[in-house]
Short mmCIF file of C-alpha atoms in Angstrom, two decimals:
data_model
loop_
_atom_site.label_atom_id
_atom_site.label_comp_id
_atom_site.label_asym_id
_atom_site.label_seq_id
_atom_site.Cartn_x
_atom_site.Cartn_y
_atom_site.Cartn_z
CA UNK A 1 63.65 134.00 93.43
CA UNK A 2 64.85 131.83 96.29
CA UNK A 3 65.23 128.82 93.96
CA UNK A 4 67.27 130.90 91.54
CA UNK A 5 69.63 131.99 94.34
CA UNK A 6 69.90 128.38 95.49
CA UNK A 7 70.80 127.17 91.99
CA UNK A 8 73.41 129.89 91.62
CA UNK A 9 74.97 129.14 95.01
CA UNK A 10 74.95 125.36 94.67
CA UNK A 11 76.17 125.54 91.08
CA UNK A 12 79.05 127.76 92.20
CA UNK A 13 79.93 125.26 94.95
CA UNK A 14 79.98 122.28 92.56
CA UNK A 15 81.96 124.20 89.94
CA UNK A 16 84.44 125.34 92.57
CA UNK A 17 84.87 121.77 93.82
CA UNK A 18 85.52 120.56 90.30
CA UNK A 19 88.24 123.18 89.79
CA UNK A 20 89.79 122.38 93.18
CA UNK A 21 89.79 118.69 92.28
CA UNK A 22 91.70 119.51 89.10
CA UNK A 23 94.25 121.51 91.05
CA UNK A 24 94.73 118.64 93.52
CA UNK A 25 95.08 116.17 90.65
CA UNK A 26 97.83 118.22 89.03
CA UNK A 27 99.65 118.57 92.33
CA UNK A 28 99.14 114.81 92.96
CA UNK A 29 97.65 114.99 96.45
CA UNK A 30 94.26 114.43 98.05
CA UNK A 31 91.63 117.12 97.37
CA UNK A 32 90.16 116.76 100.88
CA UNK A 33 92.09 119.71 102.39
CA UNK A 34 90.99 121.94 99.51
CA UNK A 35 87.35 120.92 100.02
CA UNK A 36 87.61 121.72 103.73
CA UNK A 37 89.16 125.11 102.93
CA UNK A 38 86.33 125.79 100.47
CA UNK A 39 83.81 125.07 103.22
CA UNK A 40 85.62 127.46 105.54
CA UNK A 41 85.54 130.16 102.85
CA UNK A 42 81.81 129.75 102.12
CA UNK A 43 80.59 129.19 105.69
CA UNK A 44 79.72 131.41 108.60
CA UNK A 45 82.56 133.83 109.19
CA UNK A 46 84.09 133.03 105.81
CA UNK A 47 84.79 135.19 102.80
CA UNK A 48 81.46 134.56 101.04
CA UNK A 49 78.71 132.88 103.13
CA UNK A 50 76.11 130.95 101.10
CA UNK A 51 73.01 130.59 103.32
CA UNK A 52 70.44 129.72 100.65
CA UNK A 53 71.96 126.34 99.76
CA UNK A 54 72.94 125.26 103.27
CA UNK A 55 69.94 122.96 103.84
CA UNK A 56 70.50 121.08 100.57
CA UNK A 57 74.22 120.85 101.26
CA UNK A 58 73.39 119.26 104.64
CA UNK A 59 71.30 116.55 102.94
CA UNK A 60 73.99 116.03 100.31
CA UNK A 61 76.59 115.69 103.06
CA UNK A 62 74.58 112.94 104.75
CA UNK A 63 74.29 111.08 101.45
CA UNK A 64 78.04 111.59 101.00
CA UNK A 65 78.82 109.79 104.26
CA UNK A 66 76.49 106.94 103.32
CA UNK A 67 78.11 106.50 99.90
CA UNK A 68 81.62 106.69 101.37
CA UNK A 69 80.84 103.82 103.72
CA UNK A 70 78.98 101.81 101.07
CA UNK A 71 81.94 101.99 98.70
CA UNK A 72 84.27 101.06 101.53
CA UNK A 73 82.16 98.00 102.29
CA UNK A 74 82.28 96.97 98.63
CA UNK A 75 86.07 96.67 98.90
CA UNK A 76 85.80 93.73 101.29
CA UNK A 77 83.96 90.44 101.32
CA UNK A 78 82.46 88.94 104.45
CA UNK A 79 85.06 86.14 104.36
CA UNK A 80 87.84 88.77 104.22
CA UNK A 81 86.45 90.38 107.36
CA UNK A 82 86.14 87.12 109.26
CA UNK A 83 89.67 86.10 108.25
CA UNK A 84 91.10 89.48 109.29
CA UNK A 85 89.35 89.32 112.65
CA UNK A 86 90.86 85.90 113.37
CA UNK A 87 94.43 86.63 112.28
CA UNK A 88 95.03 90.37 112.64
CA UNK A 89 93.15 91.38 115.80
CA UNK A 90 96.42 91.96 117.75
CA UNK A 91 97.33 94.66 115.20
CA UNK A 92 93.92 96.21 115.78
CA UNK A 93 94.50 96.32 119.53
CA UNK A 94 97.93 97.93 119.07
CA UNK A 95 96.43 100.42 116.61
CA UNK A 96 93.72 101.40 119.09
CA UNK A 97 96.12 101.75 122.02
CA UNK A 98 98.76 103.80 120.21
CA UNK A 99 96.41 106.10 118.31
CA UNK A 100 93.16 106.49 120.26
CA UNK A 101 94.77 107.09 123.65
CA UNK A 102 96.68 110.27 122.59
CA UNK A 103 93.41 111.86 121.41
CA UNK A 104 91.60 111.00 124.63
CA UNK A 105 94.48 112.26 126.78
CA UNK A 106 94.69 115.51 124.78
CA UNK A 107 90.96 116.18 125.27
CA UNK A 108 91.20 115.57 129.01
CA UNK A 109 94.29 117.79 129.31
CA UNK A 110 92.34 120.58 127.60
CA UNK A 111 89.50 120.11 130.10
CA UNK A 112 86.90 118.96 127.57
CA UNK A 113 85.42 116.13 129.63
CA UNK A 114 85.01 112.38 129.07
CA UNK A 115 82.51 112.51 126.17
CA UNK A 116 84.75 114.83 124.13
CA UNK A 117 87.69 112.58 125.03
CA UNK A 118 85.94 109.55 123.52
CA UNK A 119 85.15 111.59 120.38
CA UNK A 120 88.71 112.91 119.94
CA UNK A 121 90.05 109.40 120.51
CA UNK A 122 88.09 108.30 117.43
CA UNK A 123 89.31 111.29 115.42
CA UNK A 124 92.97 110.40 116.05
CA UNK A 125 92.47 106.62 115.82
CA UNK A 126 90.99 106.05 112.36
CA UNK A 127 93.11 106.33 109.23
CA UNK A 128 91.64 107.54 105.94
CA UNK A 129 90.90 104.49 103.79
CA UNK A 130 90.08 106.68 100.79
CA UNK A 131 93.30 108.70 100.90
CA UNK A 132 95.45 105.63 101.65
CA UNK A 133 93.93 103.57 98.82
CA UNK A 134 94.59 106.42 96.38
CA UNK A 135 98.16 106.90 97.60
CA UNK A 136 98.97 103.18 97.28
CA UNK A 137 97.57 103.19 93.75
CA UNK A 138 99.51 106.31 92.80
CA UNK A 139 102.75 104.82 94.16
CA UNK A 140 102.16 101.46 92.46
CA UNK A 141 102.24 99.50 95.72
CA UNK A 142 99.02 97.49 95.47
CA UNK A 143 101.05 94.31 94.85
CA UNK A 144 103.62 94.87 97.61
CA UNK A 145 103.98 92.42 100.49
CA UNK A 146 103.05 95.06 103.06
CA UNK A 147 99.78 95.94 101.32
CA UNK A 148 97.69 93.12 102.91
CA UNK A 149 98.91 94.29 106.33
CA UNK A 150 97.82 97.87 105.61
CA UNK A 151 94.44 96.67 104.38
CA UNK A 152 94.02 94.45 107.45
CA UNK A 153 94.54 97.42 109.77
CA UNK A 154 92.05 99.48 107.76
CA UNK A 155 89.48 96.66 107.76
CA UNK A 156 89.76 96.26 111.54
CA UNK A 157 89.27 100.02 111.96
CA UNK A 158 86.21 99.91 109.73
CA UNK A 159 84.76 97.02 111.72
CA UNK A 160 85.48 98.84 114.96
CA UNK A 161 83.43 101.74 113.65
CA UNK A 162 80.36 99.48 113.62
CA UNK A 163 80.68 99.40 117.42
CA UNK A 164 82.22 102.81 118.04
CA UNK A 165 79.69 104.95 116.12
CA UNK A 166 76.63 103.68 118.05
CA UNK A 167 78.50 104.31 121.31
CA UNK A 168 79.33 107.86 120.23
CA UNK A 169 75.76 108.45 119.09
CA UNK A 170 74.43 107.33 122.48
CA UNK A 171 76.98 109.40 124.43
CA UNK A 172 76.30 112.54 122.42
CA UNK A 173 72.56 112.09 122.83
CA UNK A 174 73.05 111.91 126.60
CA UNK A 175 71.01 108.72 126.96
CA UNK A 176 71.10 106.60 130.08
CA UNK A 177 73.44 103.65 130.57
CA UNK A 178 70.60 101.20 129.98
CA UNK A 179 69.53 102.91 126.76
CA UNK A 180 73.14 103.13 125.58
CA UNK A 181 73.68 99.45 126.29
CA UNK A 182 70.52 98.61 124.36
CA UNK A 183 71.75 100.70 121.41
CA UNK A 184 75.11 98.92 121.42
CA UNK A 185 73.42 95.51 121.69
CA UNK A 186 71.24 96.35 118.69
CA UNK A 187 74.27 97.54 116.72
CA UNK A 188 76.24 94.39 117.48
CA UNK A 189 73.22 92.22 116.72
CA UNK A 190 72.56 93.91 113.39
CA UNK A 191 76.24 93.79 112.41
CA UNK A 192 76.54 90.14 113.38
CA UNK A 193 73.32 89.22 111.56
CA UNK A 194 74.41 91.00 108.38
CA UNK A 195 77.84 89.36 108.46
CA UNK A 196 76.21 85.94 108.97
CA UNK A 197 73.78 86.50 106.10
CA UNK A 198 76.61 87.85 103.90
CA UNK A 199 78.76 84.77 104.53
CA UNK A 200 75.96 82.23 104.09
CA UNK A 201 73.74 83.92 101.52
CA UNK A 202 75.92 86.60 99.91
CA UNK A 203 75.64 85.00 96.47
CA UNK A 204 71.85 84.91 96.68
CA UNK A 205 71.70 88.60 97.69
CA UNK A 206 74.06 89.56 94.89
CA UNK A 207 72.01 87.52 92.42
CA UNK A 208 68.82 89.26 93.57
CA UNK A 209 70.37 92.72 93.18
CA UNK A 210 72.23 91.91 89.96
CA UNK A 211 71.07 93.36 86.67
CA UNK A 212 72.61 93.72 83.20
CA UNK A 213 70.96 97.14 82.95
CA UNK A 214 73.19 99.74 84.69
CA UNK A 215 70.19 101.96 85.38
CA UNK A 216 68.30 99.22 87.25
CA UNK A 217 71.41 98.14 89.16
CA UNK A 218 72.09 101.73 90.23
CA UNK A 219 68.52 102.33 91.39
CA UNK A 220 68.25 99.03 93.31
CA UNK A 221 71.61 99.33 95.09
CA UNK A 222 71.22 103.02 95.88
CA UNK A 223 67.64 102.54 97.08
CA UNK A 224 68.58 99.53 99.20
CA UNK A 225 71.52 101.39 100.74
CA UNK A 226 69.50 104.48 101.64
CA UNK A 227 66.68 102.30 103.01
CA UNK A 228 69.00 100.25 105.24
CA UNK A 229 70.89 103.39 106.32
CA UNK A 230 67.60 105.04 107.30
CA UNK A 231 66.43 101.99 109.26
CA UNK A 232 69.81 101.79 111.01
CA UNK A 233 69.60 105.45 111.98
CA UNK A 234 66.05 104.98 113.22
CA UNK A 235 67.36 102.20 115.48
CA UNK A 236 70.04 104.61 116.78
CA UNK A 237 72.77 102.47 115.21
CA UNK A 238 74.26 104.76 112.53
CA UNK A 239 73.34 105.34 108.91
CA UNK A 240 77.04 105.02 108.02
CA UNK A 241 77.32 101.57 109.61
CA UNK A 242 74.16 100.43 107.80
CA UNK A 243 75.65 101.50 104.45
CA UNK A 244 78.94 99.78 105.26
CA UNK A 245 77.14 96.50 106.00
CA UNK A 246 75.21 96.70 102.71
CA UNK A 247 78.52 97.04 100.88
CA UNK A 248 79.89 93.96 102.65
CA UNK A 249 76.80 91.92 101.72
CA UNK A 250 77.33 92.56 97.99
CA UNK A 251 80.08 90.67 96.21
CA UNK A 252 81.37 89.51 92.84
CA UNK A 253 80.22 91.18 89.64
CA UNK A 254 77.53 93.13 91.48
CA UNK A 255 80.13 94.75 93.74
CA UNK A 256 82.34 95.58 90.77
CA UNK A 257 79.46 97.00 88.74
CA UNK A 258 78.14 99.00 91.70
CA UNK A 259 81.60 100.39 92.37
CA UNK A 260 81.89 101.60 88.78
CA UNK A 261 78.41 103.14 88.74
CA UNK A 262 78.53 104.83 92.14
CA UNK A 263 82.12 106.12 92.12
CA UNK A 264 81.20 109.45 90.47
CA UNK A 265 78.23 109.93 92.83
CA UNK A 266 80.43 109.04 95.80
CA UNK A 267 83.04 111.58 94.77
CA UNK A 268 80.42 114.30 94.26
CA UNK A 269 78.58 113.87 97.55
CA UNK A 270 81.77 113.17 99.52
CA UNK A 271 83.12 116.51 98.32
CA UNK A 272 79.84 118.12 99.44
CA UNK A 273 80.26 116.45 102.83
CA UNK A 274 83.70 117.95 103.40
CA UNK A 275 82.41 121.35 102.30
CA UNK A 276 79.48 121.00 104.73
CA UNK A 277 81.86 120.31 107.62
CA UNK A 278 83.86 123.38 106.67
CA UNK A 279 80.68 125.47 106.47
CA UNK A 280 80.03 124.77 110.16
CA UNK A 281 83.52 125.75 111.27
CA UNK A 282 84.31 129.41 111.83
CA UNK A 283 87.78 130.14 110.33
CA UNK A 284 88.49 132.49 113.25
CA UNK A 285 88.21 129.52 115.65
CA UNK A 286 91.09 127.58 114.03
CA UNK A 287 94.18 129.70 115.00
CA UNK A 288 93.63 129.20 118.78
CA UNK A 289 93.69 125.38 118.35
CA UNK A 290 96.38 125.22 115.64
CA UNK A 291 99.26 124.43 118.02
CA UNK A 292 97.38 121.64 119.87
CA UNK A 293 96.29 120.23 116.48
CA UNK A 294 99.88 120.32 115.19
CA UNK A 295 101.24 118.66 118.34
CA UNK A 296 98.55 115.97 118.17
CA UNK A 297 99.26 115.44 114.46
CA UNK A 298 102.99 114.93 115.08
CA UNK A 299 102.40 112.49 117.97
CA UNK A 300 99.77 110.42 116.15
CA UNK A 301 101.75 110.39 112.89
CA UNK A 302 104.60 108.74 114.82
CA UNK A 303 102.24 106.30 116.57
CA UNK A 304 100.67 105.29 113.24
CA UNK A 305 104.12 104.66 111.79
CA UNK A 306 104.88 102.50 114.83
CA UNK A 307 101.57 100.65 114.35
CA UNK A 308 102.26 99.84 110.71
CA UNK A 309 105.85 98.84 111.42
CA UNK A 310 104.79 96.47 114.22
CA UNK A 311 101.95 94.92 112.21
CA UNK A 312 104.16 94.38 109.15
CA UNK A 313 106.97 92.91 111.28
CA UNK A 314 104.47 90.50 112.85
CA UNK A 315 103.41 89.43 109.34
CA UNK A 316 107.03 88.69 108.36
CA UNK A 317 107.46 91.66 106.00
CA UNK A 318 111.00 92.99 105.40
CA UNK A 319 112.34 96.14 107.04
CA UNK A 320 111.68 98.40 104.07
CA UNK A 321 108.10 97.16 103.83
CA UNK A 322 107.57 97.78 107.54
CA UNK A 323 108.52 101.43 107.18
CA UNK A 324 106.34 101.77 104.07
CA UNK A 325 103.38 100.25 105.92
CA UNK A 326 103.79 102.67 108.81
CA UNK A 327 104.18 105.74 106.63
CA UNK A 328 101.17 104.81 104.49
CA UNK A 329 98.80 104.62 107.49
CA UNK A 330 99.41 108.20 108.67
CA UNK A 331 96.67 110.01 106.70
CA UNK A 332 93.40 110.83 108.49
CA UNK A 333 90.33 112.02 106.60
CA UNK A 334 86.70 111.07 106.10
CA UNK A 335 86.08 109.04 109.30
CA UNK A 336 87.76 111.65 111.49
CA UNK A 337 85.51 114.33 110.01
CA UNK A 338 82.41 112.11 110.35
CA UNK A 339 83.14 111.55 114.05
CA UNK A 340 83.89 115.21 114.71
CA UNK A 341 80.79 116.20 112.73
CA UNK A 342 78.58 114.19 115.10
CA UNK A 343 80.05 116.08 118.05
CA UNK A 344 79.70 119.46 116.34
CA UNK A 345 76.04 118.75 115.56
CA UNK A 346 75.45 117.75 119.20
CA UNK A 347 77.19 120.92 120.44
CA UNK A 348 79.44 119.05 122.88
CA UNK A 349 82.60 121.19 122.69
CA UNK A 350 82.87 124.31 120.48
CA UNK A 351 86.63 123.94 119.93
CA UNK A 352 86.43 120.27 118.90
CA UNK A 353 85.28 120.97 115.34
CA UNK A 354 88.03 123.54 114.58
CA UNK A 355 90.69 121.29 116.14
CA UNK A 356 89.52 118.28 114.10
CA UNK A 357 89.51 120.39 110.93
CA UNK A 358 93.06 121.64 111.52
CA UNK A 359 94.19 118.12 112.52
CA UNK A 360 92.79 116.50 109.37
CA UNK A 361 94.13 119.30 107.16
CA UNK A 362 97.62 118.69 108.54
CA UNK A 363 97.61 114.90 108.29
CA UNK A 364 95.81 114.64 104.95
CA UNK A 365 98.66 116.75 103.50
CA UNK A 366 101.45 115.00 105.44
CA UNK A 367 100.05 111.48 104.87
CA UNK A 368 101.03 111.11 101.18
CA UNK A 369 104.48 112.50 102.03
CA UNK A 370 105.08 110.00 104.85
CA UNK A 371 103.88 107.18 102.57
CA UNK A 372 106.50 108.15 100.01
CA UNK A 373 109.45 109.20 102.19
CA UNK A 374 109.30 107.31 105.53
CA UNK A 375 111.23 104.31 104.22
CA UNK A 376 113.99 106.32 102.42
CA UNK A 377 114.32 108.57 105.49
CA UNK A 378 114.63 105.56 107.81
CA UNK A 379 117.30 104.08 105.52
CA UNK A 380 119.22 107.38 105.49
CA UNK A 381 119.11 107.69 109.29
CA UNK A 382 120.23 104.09 109.63
CA UNK A 383 123.20 104.72 107.36
CA UNK A 384 124.16 107.82 109.32
CA UNK A 385 124.20 105.79 112.53
CA UNK A 386 126.79 103.45 111.06
CA UNK A 387 127.14 99.67 111.12
CA UNK A 388 125.99 99.19 114.72
CA UNK A 389 122.80 97.51 113.65
CA UNK A 390 120.98 96.26 110.57
CA UNK A 391 119.30 98.74 108.32
CA UNK A 392 117.21 98.51 105.14
CA UNK A 393 120.21 98.83 102.83
CA UNK A 394 121.83 95.81 104.49
CA UNK A 395 118.95 93.43 103.90
CA UNK A 396 119.87 90.18 102.15
CA UNK A 397 119.17 90.20 98.45
CA UNK A 398 116.75 87.30 98.83
CA UNK A 399 114.69 89.26 101.38
CA UNK A 400 114.67 92.30 99.12
CA UNK A 401 113.52 90.14 96.23
CA UNK A 402 110.76 88.54 98.27
CA UNK A 403 109.58 91.95 99.42
CA UNK A 404 109.41 93.32 95.88
CA UNK A 405 107.45 90.39 94.46
CA UNK A 406 103.80 91.31 93.88
CA UNK A 407 101.30 89.28 95.85
CA UNK A 408 98.15 89.70 93.83
CA UNK A 409 96.32 86.89 95.61
CA UNK A 410 96.69 88.61 98.95
CA UNK A 411 96.32 92.21 97.80
CA UNK A 412 93.92 91.73 94.92
CA UNK A 413 90.90 93.11 96.80
CA UNK A 414 92.67 96.45 97.22
#
């Protein structure tokens, strides 16, 4: 009887997610906010709680995080990462300062303590690679001159997560300074070793994993990813970081084939992950934190725009491209929820989960709008101010032409 109830509940969840995904597709925006709302509706305190399937949903959510990070790692090669670290690290420092600090300050102002401050700093710092990649594709900007800058910022954030997540895990577990330092040293050692192996022996690894049979390729890559993620978690590093490093180690045709095979699984379990986070957030707890979440969303939307503008200017991109880069980086999503989910599981601060949910809901809706309208809005404001200074409309034709020329060599890995 219990299994029948489980099948009914889980089947209803998957069917509901499919219908919500269709609605989001027709409205041309990310389905993440709808998935979070579905979790709120089906969770404790929601309209229709579904207790029988909660344990399976929890396992599915963990797999969802692993697949999200694996697919993200597949987007980049080890050489891309090394190159980005050497040339774009100043943009990463600016990104951290402008976007992590507001979250930490907000947590301290609300009296949440230093651990919650470090967690909320991560929530406000990291942009949503998944949402941003989809938005750039939908807007046809993958060949734009600002696209490599956007991708560089995202890559640096992803790399930072390899250090940040073990720190968060140690802080939430309440381990001693010595144990936390050992955890971080292990994380850095593992990440460095994997990057070294990926650079030197990436082709051999890809050749070992490669198979003309899609079934064998799927089983080997999925099994390897789950195995490495489990070992990483056992070492107190982070299952997500382990999966990300596996993705980096794979390249060429193997990466392309894996991406094609795992995309549907990634989408399924990622949707389950967002539902799971919503299940553990009481809808009644969101209204009290809605104003702080809105204020934080406005502040960090502006700081992300400033980050993208500065990074694109440093790379020599034209004014219009700078505004587009800034507006595109605004969306937060999967990483913010992953970070907040760790804190919710550890029971650090009851209001942190609801605030993170409201914050992500706001920015995942606003993000595609800022990507589309930041540059036209900046041009309009500049025109209203008059001819006191240069504005996008006054750019030389040659600069406009250079900015519009696709740069497939630089943005091809998008």
